[in-house]
XYZ file of C-alpha atoms in Angstrom:
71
model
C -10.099 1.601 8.383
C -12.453 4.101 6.455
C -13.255 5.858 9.307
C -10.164 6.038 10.846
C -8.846 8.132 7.432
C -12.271 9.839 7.391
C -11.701 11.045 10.942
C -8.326 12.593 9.995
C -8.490 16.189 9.201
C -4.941 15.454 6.944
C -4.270 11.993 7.060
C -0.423 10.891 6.862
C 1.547 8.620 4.961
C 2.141 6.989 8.446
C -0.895 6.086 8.943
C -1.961 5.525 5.527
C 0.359 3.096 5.345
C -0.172 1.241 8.702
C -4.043 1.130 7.814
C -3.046 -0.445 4.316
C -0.767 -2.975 5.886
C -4.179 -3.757 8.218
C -6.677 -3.710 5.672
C -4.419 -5.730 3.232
C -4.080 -8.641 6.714
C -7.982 -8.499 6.968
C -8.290 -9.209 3.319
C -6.200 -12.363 3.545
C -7.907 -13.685 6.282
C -10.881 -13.314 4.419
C -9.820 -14.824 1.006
C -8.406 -17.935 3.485
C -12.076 -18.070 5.163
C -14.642 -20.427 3.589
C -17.250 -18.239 4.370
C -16.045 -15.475 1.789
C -15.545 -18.165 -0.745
C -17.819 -16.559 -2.985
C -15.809 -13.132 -3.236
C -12.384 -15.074 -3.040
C -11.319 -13.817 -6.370
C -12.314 -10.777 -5.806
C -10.626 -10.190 -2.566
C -7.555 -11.693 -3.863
C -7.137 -9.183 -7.061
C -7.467 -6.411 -4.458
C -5.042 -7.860 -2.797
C -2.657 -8.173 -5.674
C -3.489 -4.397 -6.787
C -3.092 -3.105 -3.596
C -0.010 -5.147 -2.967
C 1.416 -4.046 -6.180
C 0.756 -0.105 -5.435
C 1.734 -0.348 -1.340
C 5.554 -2.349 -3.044
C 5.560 0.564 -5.648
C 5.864 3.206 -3.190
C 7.766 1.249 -0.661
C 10.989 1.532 -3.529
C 10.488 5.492 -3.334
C 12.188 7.875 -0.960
C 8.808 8.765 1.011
C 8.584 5.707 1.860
C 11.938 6.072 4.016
C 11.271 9.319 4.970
C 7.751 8.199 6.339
C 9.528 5.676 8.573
C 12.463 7.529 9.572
C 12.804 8.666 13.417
C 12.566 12.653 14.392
C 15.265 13.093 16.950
């Protein structure tokens, strides 16, 4: 997901967002994996900041504009 923003010249809120929603997916598979049991707690208070921020915006009027349709 880095790389795909770090590849952007100007990366947009639409696909800011998408990669947030993706990165935020990874993370729970992770935290539900045994195998990242030692970073668990870690990967779930990112998860909770990052959920709290992505919800915060999500209430503003970017967020609809982001998703609206050009016709």
């Amino acid at each position: 997901m880095h790389s795909q923003l770090s590849a952007e010249k100007t990366p947009t809120l639409h696909k800011v967002y998408l990669l947030i929603i993706q990165l935020t997916t990874k993370w729970e598979e992770y935290a539900d994996d045994p195998k990242f049991a030692p970073v668990k707690d870690v990967l779930e208070a990112s998860l909770t900041n990052t959920n709290k921020w992505y919800w915060t915006v999500k209430d503003t009027m970017m967020y609809f504009i982001m998703h609206s349709t050009l016709e």
